[in-house]
Amino acid sequence: MGKVMPAAGRNAGSDCCLHSHSAVLVRPAPDAVYDIKLIDDRFVNKDIRIYTVAMTSFGSIMTITTKRGAARRSPPGAPASSAAVIEEKEPRGARRKRETRARLLDAALRLMAEKGMEGVAINEITEAADVGFGSFYNHFESKEAIYATLVDNVFEEFADVLDRLAGGITDPAEVVAVSVRHTVLRARHNPVWGRFLIREGFSERALSRGLGQRLLRDIRNGIAAKRFVVADPFIGYLAVGGTVLSAIAAELNYVAPGASAPDTLKELGFSGKHFPERTAAMLLQILGLKRAEAEKIAARPLPIVEAADEAA
């Protein structure tokens, strides 16, 4: 489809200022269903066209750059942009099954983000999803099974996204900075996802796989490269992970649009401006970098991610 780009800053050689949110490279799972909404569609010059679409399943937002002629220009507000992402038709029964599964997952994510797995009953999930109680077992064997799927979506798949974002970066310090900023931005655009991450961030699953394992790896890489001055990688993991979870909580409570207590920071004399970058800079200092270098690395543009043209 072209390039999935970080929607922050100004596009090189263009008068078009891109949106301030962060891009996410999305590779839909076979059983996932996405509600796609066109946010922006414009030509920035005679050859380059920018789409920005929101995919509400798990709060994904991405910006797609294409050459002129790569896709037909849709009338303003038309939903035709979904054809640029999902083109294949499928049998009605299979589509309904995917939609039901997606509703169950979305309902479970909302409920478990608020009350945890132990505090949610299966009938609560089916009622919130507007699905018959018996239909739950057509998709999941138990409450633990749907929870495990959510953990995979939140921890494993997002960790893969971070790996792709940082795939071309050789400096371990910048890898950590990119991952921290993108995680805080993801929580800003999907508060339910952020609350689930806060609740489950130090669970056994989180530490043993996905985000936890990648964070430990990145800290060890930084120590081996003599970029981080940390004697104990596990304590470094706790320091970084705990700060990120606290930053997400602050983002949702004080900084993000719709925050529950947006005036608190002003009353205390603080600002939420550039919050993801400030968080990343502080963590790099905790890991041993000097303040000036940490702030410089944390302010770099988020990397561009090349997306395969699946329609080719």
PDB file of N, CA and C in Angstrom, residues 27-102:
ATOM      1  N   ARG A  27      -1.336  -5.321  10.903  1.00  0.00           N
ATOM      2  CA  ARG A  27      -1.487  -6.506  10.078  1.00  0.00           C
ATOM      3  C   ARG A  27      -2.654  -7.296  10.659  1.00  0.00           C
ATOM      4  N   PRO A  28      -3.881  -7.131  10.097  1.00  0.00           N
ATOM      5  CA  PRO A  28      -5.055  -7.739  10.718  1.00  0.00           C
ATOM      6  C   PRO A  28      -4.927  -9.244  10.846  1.00  0.00           C
ATOM      7  N   ALA A  29      -5.331  -9.764  12.005  1.00  0.00           N
ATOM      8  CA  ALA A  29      -5.371 -11.204  12.211  1.00  0.00           C
ATOM      9  C   ALA A  29      -6.508 -11.790  11.394  1.00  0.00           C
ATOM     10  N   PRO A  30      -6.436 -13.075  11.030  1.00  0.00           N
ATOM     11  CA  PRO A  30      -7.471 -13.670  10.201  1.00  0.00           C
ATOM     12  C   PRO A  30      -8.854 -13.584  10.817  1.00  0.00           C
ATOM     13  N   ASP A  31      -8.967 -13.582  12.140  1.00  0.00           N
ATOM     14  CA  ASP A  31     -10.276 -13.578  12.782  1.00  0.00           C
ATOM     15  C   ASP A  31     -10.633 -12.206  13.332  1.00  0.00           C
ATOM     16  N   ALA A  32      -9.919 -11.172  12.919  1.00  0.00           N
ATOM     17  CA  ALA A  32     -10.200  -9.830  13.432  1.00  0.00           C
ATOM     18  C   ALA A  32     -11.151  -9.108  12.494  1.00  0.00           C
ATOM     19  N   VAL A  33     -11.907  -8.164  13.046  1.00  0.00           N
ATOM     20  CA  VAL A  33     -12.776  -7.326  12.233  1.00  0.00           C
ATOM     21  C   VAL A  33     -12.492  -5.884  12.612  1.00  0.00           C
ATOM     22  N   TYR A  34     -12.451  -4.997  11.622  1.00  0.00           N
ATOM     23  CA  TYR A  34     -12.073  -3.621  11.863  1.00  0.00           C
ATOM     24  C   TYR A  34     -13.149  -2.681  11.340  1.00  0.00           C
ATOM     25  N   ASP A  35     -13.481  -1.669  12.119  1.00  0.00           N
ATOM     26  CA  ASP A  35     -14.358  -0.594  11.693  1.00  0.00           C
ATOM     27  C   ASP A  35     -13.456   0.543  11.255  1.00  0.00           C
ATOM     28  N   ILE A  36     -13.400   0.795   9.959  1.00  0.00           N
ATOM     29  CA  ILE A  36     -12.425   1.722   9.406  1.00  0.00           C
ATOM     30  C   ILE A  36     -13.093   3.054   9.097  1.00  0.00           C
ATOM     31  N   LYS A  37     -12.511   4.127   9.571  1.00  0.00           N
ATOM     32  CA  LYS A  37     -13.047   5.474   9.369  1.00  0.00           C
ATOM     33  C   LYS A  37     -11.979   6.349   8.737  1.00  0.00           C
ATOM     34  N   LEU A  38     -12.357   7.019   7.646  1.00  0.00           N
ATOM     35  CA  LEU A  38     -11.432   7.930   6.977  1.00  0.00           C
ATOM     36  C   LEU A  38     -11.351   9.229   7.768  1.00  0.00           C
ATOM     37  N   ILE A  39     -10.136   9.567   8.221  1.00  0.00           N
ATOM     38  CA  ILE A  39      -9.923  10.806   8.957  1.00  0.00           C
ATOM     39  C   ILE A  39      -9.476  11.916   8.015  1.00  0.00           C
ATOM     40  N   ASP A  40      -8.606  11.602   7.075  1.00  0.00           N
ATOM     41  CA  ASP A  40      -8.067  12.623   6.187  1.00  0.00           C
ATOM     42  C   ASP A  40      -7.653  11.968   4.880  1.00  0.00           C
ATOM     43  N   ASP A  41      -7.786  12.687   3.779  1.00  0.00           N
ATOM     44  CA  ASP A  41      -7.424  12.181   2.456  1.00  0.00           C
ATOM     45  C   ASP A  41      -7.032  13.390   1.617  1.00  0.00           C
ATOM     46  N   ARG A  42      -5.748  13.514   1.297  1.00  0.00           N
ATOM     47  CA  ARG A  42      -5.322  14.710   0.578  1.00  0.00           C
ATOM     48  C   ARG A  42      -4.117  14.406  -0.297  1.00  0.00           C
ATOM     49  N   PHE A  43      -3.963  15.192  -1.359  1.00  0.00           N
ATOM     50  CA  PHE A  43      -2.742  15.184  -2.158  1.00  0.00           C
ATOM     51  C   PHE A  43      -1.826  16.271  -1.615  1.00  0.00           C
ATOM     52  N   VAL A  44      -0.590  15.917  -1.266  1.00  0.00           N
ATOM     53  CA  VAL A  44       0.336  16.921  -0.758  1.00  0.00           C
ATOM     54  C   VAL A  44       1.168  17.538  -1.881  1.00  0.00           C
ATOM     55  N   ASN A  45       1.232  16.862  -3.013  1.00  0.00           N
ATOM     56  CA  ASN A  45       1.782  17.454  -4.229  1.00  0.00           C
ATOM     57  C   ASN A  45       1.228  16.643  -5.393  1.00  0.00           C
ATOM     58  N   LYS A  46       1.738  16.840  -6.582  1.00  0.00           N
ATOM     59  CA  LYS A  46       1.126  16.205  -7.747  1.00  0.00           C
ATOM     60  C   LYS A  46       1.293  14.692  -7.765  1.00  0.00           C
ATOM     61  N   ASP A  47       2.205  14.158  -6.952  1.00  0.00           N
ATOM     62  CA  ASP A  47       2.473  12.723  -6.976  1.00  0.00           C
ATOM     63  C   ASP A  47       2.099  11.986  -5.701  1.00  0.00           C
ATOM     64  N   ILE A  48       2.117  12.671  -4.571  1.00  0.00           N
ATOM     65  CA  ILE A  48       1.990  11.992  -3.288  1.00  0.00           C
ATOM     66  C   ILE A  48       0.623  12.262  -2.675  1.00  0.00           C
ATOM     67  N   ARG A  49      -0.010  11.205  -2.199  1.00  0.00           N
ATOM     68  CA  ARG A  49      -1.323  11.288  -1.571  1.00  0.00           C
ATOM     69  C   ARG A  49      -1.249  10.700  -0.169  1.00  0.00           C
ATOM     70  N   ILE A  50      -1.904  11.357   0.789  1.00  0.00           N
ATOM     71  CA  ILE A  50      -1.896  10.925   2.185  1.00  0.00           C
ATOM     72  C   ILE A  50      -3.297  10.503   2.600  1.00  0.00           C
ATOM     73  N   TYR A  51      -3.419   9.294   3.118  1.00  0.00           N
ATOM     74  CA  TYR A  51      -4.636   8.860   3.790  1.00  0.00           C
ATOM     75  C   TYR A  51      -4.338   8.767   5.284  1.00  0.00           C
ATOM     76  N   THR A  52      -5.280   9.136   6.117  1.00  0.00           N
ATOM     77  CA  THR A  52      -5.195   8.820   7.539  1.00  0.00           C
ATOM     78  C   THR A  52      -6.492   8.124   7.913  1.00  0.00           C
ATOM     79  N   VAL A  53      -6.384   6.900   8.433  1.00  0.00           N
ATOM     80  CA  VAL A  53      -7.576   6.133   8.776  1.00  0.00           C
ATOM     81  C   VAL A  53      -7.488   5.659  10.212  1.00  0.00           C
ATOM     82  N   ALA A  54      -8.651   5.544  10.841  1.00  0.00           N
ATOM     83  CA  ALA A  54      -8.741   4.983  12.189  1.00  0.00           C
ATOM     84  C   ALA A  54      -9.383   3.620  12.087  1.00  0.00           C
ATOM     85  N   MET A  55      -8.762   2.624  12.725  1.00  0.00           N
ATOM     86  CA  MET A  55      -9.300   1.268  12.773  1.00  0.00           C
ATOM     87  C   MET A  55      -9.626   0.998  14.232  1.00  0.00           C
ATOM     88  N   THR A  56     -10.927   0.996  14.563  1.00  0.00           N
ATOM     89  CA  THR A  56     -11.316   1.075  15.960  1.00  0.00           C
ATOM     90  C   THR A  56     -11.015  -0.187  16.744  1.00  0.00           C
ATOM     91  N   SER A  57     -10.819  -1.321  16.081  1.00  0.00           N
ATOM     92  CA  SER A  57     -10.471  -2.518  16.837  1.00  0.00           C
ATOM     93  C   SER A  57      -9.096  -2.339  17.460  1.00  0.00           C
ATOM     94  N   PHE A  58      -9.057  -2.291  18.796  1.00  0.00           N
ATOM     95  CA  PHE A  58      -7.840  -2.066  19.569  1.00  0.00           C
ATOM     96  C   PHE A  58      -7.217  -0.699  19.275  1.00  0.00           C
ATOM     97  N   GLY A  59      -8.019   0.245  18.737  1.00  0.00           N
ATOM     98  CA  GLY A  59      -7.615   1.636  18.679  1.00  0.00           C
ATOM     99  C   GLY A  59      -6.483   1.964  17.731  1.00  0.00           C
ATOM    100  N   SER A  60      -6.342   1.232  16.649  1.00  0.00           N
ATOM    101  CA  SER A  60      -5.224   1.480  15.754  1.00  0.00           C
ATOM    102  C   SER A  60      -5.473   2.720  14.898  1.00  0.00           C
ATOM    103  N   ILE A  61      -4.434   3.520  14.699  1.00  0.00           N
ATOM    104  CA  ILE A  61      -4.484   4.691  13.843  1.00  0.00           C
ATOM    105  C   ILE A  61      -3.264   4.637  12.949  1.00  0.00           C
ATOM    106  N   MET A  62      -3.470   4.823  11.647  1.00  0.00           N
ATOM    107  CA  MET A  62      -2.299   4.794  10.790  1.00  0.00           C
ATOM    108  C   MET A  62      -2.442   5.780   9.647  1.00  0.00           C
ATOM    109  N   THR A  63      -1.323   6.249   9.147  1.00  0.00           N
ATOM    110  CA  THR A  63      -1.261   7.136   7.999  1.00  0.00           C
ATOM    111  C   THR A  63      -0.588   6.388   6.862  1.00  0.00           C
ATOM    112  N   ILE A  64      -1.200   6.439   5.676  1.00  0.00           N
ATOM    113  CA  ILE A  64      -0.711   5.692   4.525  1.00  0.00           C
ATOM    114  C   ILE A  64      -0.356   6.674   3.419  1.00  0.00           C
ATOM    115  N   THR A  65       0.838   6.567   2.870  1.00  0.00           N
ATOM    116  CA  THR A  65       1.265   7.413   1.760  1.00  0.00           C
ATOM    117  C   THR A  65       1.285   6.578   0.486  1.00  0.00           C
ATOM    118  N   THR A  66       0.662   7.077  -0.587  1.00  0.00           N
ATOM    119  CA  THR A  66       0.646   6.351  -1.849  1.00  0.00           C
ATOM    120  C   THR A  66       1.018   7.289  -2.983  1.00  0.00           C
ATOM    121  N   LYS A  67       1.473   6.695  -4.080  1.00  0.00           N
ATOM    122  CA  LYS A  67       1.685   7.460  -5.300  1.00  0.00           C
ATOM    123  C   LYS A  67       0.333   7.725  -5.959  1.00  0.00           C
ATOM    124  N   ARG A  68       0.242   8.837  -6.704  1.00  0.00           N
ATOM    125  CA  ARG A  68      -0.996   9.149  -7.412  1.00  0.00           C
ATOM    126  C   ARG A  68      -1.344   8.002  -8.350  1.00  0.00           C
ATOM    127  N   GLY A  69      -2.613   7.619  -8.333  1.00  0.00           N
ATOM    128  CA  GLY A  69      -3.066   6.534  -9.179  1.00  0.00           C
ATOM    129  C   GLY A  69      -3.038   5.192  -8.496  1.00  0.00           C
ATOM    130  N   ALA A  70      -2.424   5.101  -7.306  1.00  0.00           N
ATOM    131  CA  ALA A  70      -2.376   3.819  -6.601  1.00  0.00           C
ATOM    132  C   ALA A  70      -3.730   3.432  -6.072  1.00  0.00           C
ATOM    133  N   ALA A  71      -4.590   4.418  -5.833  1.00  0.00           N
ATOM    134  CA  ALA A  71      -5.945   4.141  -5.380  1.00  0.00           C
ATOM    135  C   ALA A  71      -6.837   5.256  -5.884  1.00  0.00           C
ATOM    136  N   ARG A  72      -8.115   4.953  -6.150  1.00  0.00           N
ATOM    137  CA  ARG A  72      -9.054   5.965  -6.601  1.00  0.00           C
ATOM    138  C   ARG A  72      -9.370   6.919  -5.468  1.00  0.00           C
ATOM    139  N   ARG A  73      -9.507   8.205  -5.792  1.00  0.00           N
ATOM    140  CA  ARG A  73      -9.825   9.207  -4.782  1.00  0.00           C
ATOM    141  C   ARG A  73     -11.296   9.097  -4.436  1.00  0.00           C
ATOM    142  N   SER A  74     -11.619   8.965  -3.150  1.00  0.00           N
ATOM    143  CA  SER A  74     -12.991   8.812  -2.710  1.00  0.00           C
ATOM    144  C   SER A  74     -13.614  10.172  -2.479  1.00  0.00           C
ATOM    145  N   PRO A  75     -14.928  10.306  -2.662  1.00  0.00           N
ATOM    146  CA  PRO A  75     -15.602  11.544  -2.305  1.00  0.00           C
ATOM    147  C   PRO A  75     -15.452  11.800  -0.821  1.00  0.00           C
ATOM    148  N   PRO A  76     -15.495  13.075  -0.414  1.00  0.00           N
ATOM    149  CA  PRO A  76     -15.344  13.387   1.014  1.00  0.00           C
ATOM    150  C   PRO A  76     -16.350  12.629   1.859  1.00  0.00           C
ATOM    151  N   GLY A  77     -15.857  11.982   2.910  1.00  0.00           N
ATOM    152  CA  GLY A  77     -16.737  11.281   3.833  1.00  0.00           C
ATOM    153  C   GLY A  77     -17.135   9.897   3.398  1.00  0.00           C
ATOM    154  N   ALA A  78     -16.759   9.493   2.184  1.00  0.00           N
ATOM    155  CA  ALA A  78     -17.147   8.171   1.709  1.00  0.00           C
ATOM    156  C   ALA A  78     -16.338   7.106   2.406  1.00  0.00           C
ATOM    157  N   PRO A  79     -16.935   5.941   2.711  1.00  0.00           N
ATOM    158  CA  PRO A  79     -16.213   4.885   3.416  1.00  0.00           C
ATOM    159  C   PRO A  79     -15.379   4.025   2.502  1.00  0.00           C
ATOM    160  N   ALA A  80     -15.193   4.448   1.254  1.00  0.00           N
ATOM    161  CA  ALA A  80     -14.499   3.599   0.294  1.00  0.00           C
ATOM    162  C   ALA A  80     -13.058   3.345   0.667  1.00  0.00           C
ATOM    163  N   SER A  81     -12.509   4.140   1.599  1.00  0.00           N
ATOM    164  CA  SER A  81     -11.114   3.940   1.979  1.00  0.00           C
ATOM    165  C   SER A  81     -10.861   2.570   2.565  1.00  0.00           C
ATOM    166  N   SER A  82     -11.904   1.922   3.087  1.00  0.00           N
ATOM    167  CA  SER A  82     -11.719   0.589   3.654  1.00  0.00           C
ATOM    168  C   SER A  82     -11.269  -0.404   2.603  1.00  0.00           C
ATOM    169  N   ALA A  83     -11.616  -0.134   1.341  1.00  0.00           N
ATOM    170  CA  ALA A  83     -11.202  -1.045   0.285  1.00  0.00           C
ATOM    171  C   ALA A  83      -9.706  -1.034   0.098  1.00  0.00           C
ATOM    172  N   ALA A  84      -9.054   0.061   0.489  1.00  0.00           N
ATOM    173  CA  ALA A  84      -7.601   0.130   0.373  1.00  0.00           C
ATOM    174  C   ALA A  84      -6.912  -0.746   1.382  1.00  0.00           C
ATOM    175  N   VAL A  85      -7.631  -1.142   2.451  1.00  0.00           N
ATOM    176  CA  VAL A  85      -7.045  -1.950   3.500  1.00  0.00           C
ATOM    177  C   VAL A  85      -7.551  -3.381   3.439  1.00  0.00           C
ATOM    178  N   ILE A  86      -8.855  -3.545   3.246  1.00  0.00           N
ATOM    179  CA  ILE A  86      -9.446  -4.879   3.209  1.00  0.00           C
ATOM    180  C   ILE A  86     -10.230  -5.003   1.909  1.00  0.00           C
ATOM    181  N   GLU A  87      -9.797  -5.842   0.996  1.00  0.00           N
ATOM    182  CA  GLU A  87     -10.421  -5.928  -0.304  1.00  0.00           C
ATOM    183  C   GLU A  87     -11.143  -7.252  -0.521  1.00  0.00           C
ATOM    184  N   GLU A  88     -10.680  -8.302   0.091  1.00  0.00           N
ATOM    185  CA  GLU A  88     -11.241  -9.609  -0.175  1.00  0.00           C
ATOM    186  C   GLU A  88     -12.621  -9.750   0.445  1.00  0.00           C
ATOM    187  N   LYS A  89     -13.547 -10.300  -0.313  1.00  0.00           N
ATOM    188  CA  LYS A  89     -14.871 -10.598   0.207  1.00  0.00           C
ATOM    189  C   LYS A  89     -14.827 -11.961   0.876  1.00  0.00           C
ATOM    190  N   GLU A  90     -15.792 -12.209   1.755  1.00  0.00           N
ATOM    191  CA  GLU A  90     -15.837 -13.474   2.464  1.00  0.00           C
ATOM    192  C   GLU A  90     -17.282 -13.900   2.626  1.00  0.00           C
ATOM    193  N   PRO A  91     -17.533 -15.176   2.858  1.00  0.00           N
ATOM    194  CA  PRO A  91     -18.899 -15.647   3.064  1.00  0.00           C
ATOM    195  C   PRO A  91     -19.551 -14.955   4.251  1.00  0.00           C
ATOM    196  N   ARG A  92     -20.868 -14.774   4.160  1.00  0.00           N
ATOM    197  CA  ARG A  92     -21.588 -14.066   5.213  1.00  0.00           C
ATOM    198  C   ARG A  92     -21.428 -14.742   6.566  1.00  0.00           C
ATOM    199  N   GLY A  93     -21.487 -16.075   6.594  1.00  0.00           N
ATOM    200  CA  GLY A  93     -21.356 -16.783   7.864  1.00  0.00           C
ATOM    201  C   GLY A  93     -20.008 -16.562   8.518  1.00  0.00           C
ATOM    202  N   ALA A  94     -18.952 -16.576   7.705  1.00  0.00           N
ATOM    203  CA  ALA A  94     -17.612 -16.348   8.251  1.00  0.00           C
ATOM    204  C   ALA A  94     -17.476 -14.928   8.773  1.00  0.00           C
ATOM    205  N   ARG A  95     -18.081 -13.973   8.048  1.00  0.00           N
ATOM    206  CA  ARG A  95     -18.011 -12.583   8.502  1.00  0.00           C
ATOM    207  C   ARG A  95     -18.733 -12.408   9.836  1.00  0.00           C
ATOM    208  N   ARG A  96     -19.909 -13.009   9.960  1.00  0.00           N
ATOM    209  CA  ARG A  96     -20.653 -12.904  11.221  1.00  0.00           C
ATOM    210  C   ARG A  96     -19.875 -13.523  12.375  1.00  0.00           C
ATOM    211  N   LYS A  97     -19.215 -14.634  12.098  1.00  0.00           N
ATOM    212  CA  LYS A  97     -18.429 -15.281  13.151  1.00  0.00           C
ATOM    213  C   LYS A  97     -17.296 -14.375  13.603  1.00  0.00           C
ATOM    214  N   ARG A  98     -16.613 -13.745  12.656  1.00  0.00           N
ATOM    215  CA  ARG A  98     -15.526 -12.835  13.013  1.00  0.00           C
ATOM    216  C   ARG A  98     -16.043 -11.632  13.794  1.00  0.00           C
ATOM    217  N   GLU A  99     -17.188 -11.108  13.353  1.00  0.00           N
ATOM    218  CA  GLU A  99     -17.754  -9.943  14.031  1.00  0.00           C
ATOM    219  C   GLU A  99     -18.154 -10.279  15.463  1.00  0.00           C
ATOM    220  N   THR A 100     -18.735 -11.466  15.651  1.00  0.00           N
ATOM    221  CA  THR A 100     -19.123 -11.879  17.005  1.00  0.00           C
ATOM    222  C   THR A 100     -17.894 -12.030  17.889  1.00  0.00           C
ATOM    223  N   ARG A 101     -16.868 -12.670  17.364  1.00  0.00           N
ATOM    224  CA  ARG A 101     -15.634 -12.845  18.136  1.00  0.00           C
ATOM    225  C   ARG A 101     -15.030 -11.487  18.501  1.00  0.00           C
ATOM    226  N   ALA A 102     -15.032 -10.566  17.541  1.00  0.00           N
ATOM    227  CA  ALA A 102     -14.469  -9.242  17.804  1.00  0.00           C
ATOM    228  C   ALA A 102     -15.272  -8.502  18.865  1.00  0.00           C
TER     229      ALA A 102
END
